[in-house]
């Protein structure tokens, strides 16, 4: 992998997306900056820092062991990546759609805003 590939904003987003679907918590967290935040679109962040992101996803993966997301569309503008996803919590659950707006800094995910 080249340095240019590592600095592409899609690298971190693609990596965390694959790790999310594999429920690989360590790999998932490796794509986030230490001070990353998660929040609802136009809301204050509800999850601050890598430790809180790790705890949130550890609980999510435990509660929904068959959780998967399907990428419907991706838009990249500068250091912002917007994914339109369909999420399946379990094979029997009704899927839902979400837009995840990733802001990247230094090759890592610095912020994610969710539109549901």
CSV table of C-alpha atoms in Angstrom, one decimal:
chain,number,residue,atom,x,y,z
A,1,UNK,CA,0.0,0.0,0.0
A,2,UNK,CA,1.4,3.4,-0.9
A,3,UNK,CA,1.4,6.6,1.2
A,4,UNK,CA,-1.1,8.1,-1.2
A,5,UNK,CA,-3.5,5.2,-0.7
A,6,UNK,CA,-3.2,5.6,3.1
A,7,UNK,CA,-4.1,9.3,2.9
A,8,UNK,CA,-7.2,8.8,0.7
A,9,UNK,CA,-10.2,9.6,2.8
A,10,UNK,CA,-12.0,6.5,1.6
A,11,UNK,CA,-9.2,4.2,3.1
A,12,UNK,CA,-10.3,4.8,6.7
A,13,UNK,CA,-14.0,4.7,5.9
A,14,UNK,CA,-13.7,1.5,3.8
A,15,UNK,CA,-11.6,-0.1,6.5
A,16,UNK,CA,-14.0,0.7,9.4
A,17,UNK,CA,-17.0,-0.4,7.2
A,18,UNK,CA,-15.4,-3.8,6.6
A,19,UNK,CA,-14.4,-4.1,10.3
A,20,UNK,CA,-18.0,-3.1,11.3
A,21,UNK,CA,-19.5,-5.9,9.2
A,22,UNK,CA,-16.9,-8.4,10.5
A,23,UNK,CA,-17.6,-7.1,14.1
A,24,UNK,CA,-13.9,-6.8,14.5
A,25,UNK,CA,-13.8,-4.2,17.3
A,26,UNK,CA,-10.0,-3.7,17.3
A,27,UNK,CA,-9.8,-3.2,13.6
A,28,UNK,CA,-12.9,-0.9,13.6
A,29,UNK,CA,-11.4,1.3,16.3
A,30,UNK,CA,-8.0,1.5,14.5
A,31,UNK,CA,-9.6,3.8,11.8
A,32,UNK,CA,-10.7,6.4,14.4
A,33,UNK,CA,-8.7,9.2,15.9
A,34,UNK,CA,-8.3,9.3,19.7
A,35,UNK,CA,-10.5,12.4,19.9
A,36,UNK,CA,-13.2,11.2,17.4
A,37,UNK,CA,-16.8,12.0,18.0
A,38,UNK,CA,-20.1,10.5,16.9
A,39,UNK,CA,-23.4,12.4,16.7
A,40,UNK,CA,-26.7,12.9,15.0
A,41,UNK,CA,-26.7,15.3,12.1
A,42,UNK,CA,-26.8,19.0,13.4
A,43,UNK,CA,-26.8,17.7,17.0
A,44,UNK,CA,-24.1,17.8,19.6
A,45,UNK,CA,-21.9,14.6,19.7
A,46,UNK,CA,-23.3,11.8,21.8
A,47,UNK,CA,-20.1,9.8,21.9
A,48,UNK,CA,-16.7,11.5,22.5
A,49,UNK,CA,-13.3,9.8,22.2
A,50,UNK,CA,-12.0,6.5,21.1
A,51,UNK,CA,-12.7,4.7,24.4
A,52,UNK,CA,-16.4,5.7,24.3
A,53,UNK,CA,-16.6,4.7,20.6
A,54,UNK,CA,-15.1,1.3,21.5
A,55,UNK,CA,-17.6,0.8,24.4
A,56,UNK,CA,-20.5,1.8,22.2
A,57,UNK,CA,-19.7,-0.6,19.5
A,58,UNK,CA,-18.7,-3.4,21.9
A,59,UNK,CA,-22.2,-3.2,23.3
A,60,UNK,CA,-23.8,-3.0,19.8
A,61,UNK,CA,-21.9,-6.0,18.5
A,62,UNK,CA,-22.9,-8.0,21.6
A,63,UNK,CA,-26.6,-7.0,21.3
A,64,UNK,CA,-26.7,-7.6,17.5
A,65,UNK,CA,-24.2,-10.4,16.7
A,66,UNK,CA,-25.6,-10.7,13.1
A,67,UNK,CA,-25.6,-6.9,12.5
A,68,UNK,CA,-24.5,-6.0,8.9
A,69,UNK,CA,-24.6,-2.8,6.8
A,70,UNK,CA,-24.8,-2.7,3.0
A,71,UNK,CA,-23.3,0.3,1.2
A,72,UNK,CA,-25.9,1.8,-1.2
A,73,UNK,CA,-23.9,4.8,-2.4
A,74,UNK,CA,-20.7,6.7,-1.5
A,75,UNK,CA,-19.9,10.4,-2.2
A,76,UNK,CA,-16.5,11.8,-1.5
A,77,UNK,CA,-15.8,15.6,-1.3
A,78,UNK,CA,-12.4,16.5,0.0
A,79,UNK,CA,-11.9,15.0,3.4
A,80,UNK,CA,-15.6,14.2,3.8
A,81,UNK,CA,-17.1,10.8,2.9
A,82,UNK,CA,-20.9,10.4,2.9
A,83,UNK,CA,-22.2,6.8,2.9
A,84,UNK,CA,-25.8,5.8,2.3
A,85,UNK,CA,-26.3,2.5,4.0
A,86,UNK,CA,-29.0,-0.1,4.7
A,87,UNK,CA,-28.5,-1.7,8.1
A,88,UNK,CA,-29.7,-5.1,9.1
A,89,UNK,CA,-29.6,-5.8,12.9
A,90,UNK,CA,-30.6,-9.4,12.4
A,91,UNK,CA,-32.0,-11.6,9.6
A,92,UNK,CA,-35.6,-11.2,11.0
A,93,UNK,CA,-35.4,-7.5,11.8
A,94,UNK,CA,-36.7,-4.7,9.5
A,95,UNK,CA,-33.7,-3.0,7.9
A,96,UNK,CA,-33.3,0.8,8.1
A,97,UNK,CA,-31.4,3.3,6.1
A,98,UNK,CA,-28.8,5.8,7.4
A,99,UNK,CA,-26.5,8.4,5.9
A,100,UNK,CA,-23.1,8.4,7.7
A,101,UNK,CA,-21.1,11.6,7.1
A,102,UNK,CA,-17.5,11.0,7.9
A,103,UNK,CA,-15.0,13.8,8.5
A,104,UNK,CA,-11.4,12.8,8.2
A,105,UNK,CA,-8.2,14.3,9.6
A,106,UNK,CA,-4.7,12.9,9.4
A,107,UNK,CA,-6.0,9.8,7.7
A,108,UNK,CA,-8.3,8.9,10.5
A,109,UNK,CA,-12.0,9.4,11.1
A,110,UNK,CA,-12.4,12.5,13.3
A,111,UNK,CA,-16.2,12.8,13.3
A,112,UNK,CA,-19.3,10.9,12.1
A,113,UNK,CA,-22.7,12.5,11.9
A,114,UNK,CA,-25.7,10.2,11.3
A,115,UNK,CA,-28.8,11.1,9.4
A,116,UNK,CA,-31.7,8.6,10.1
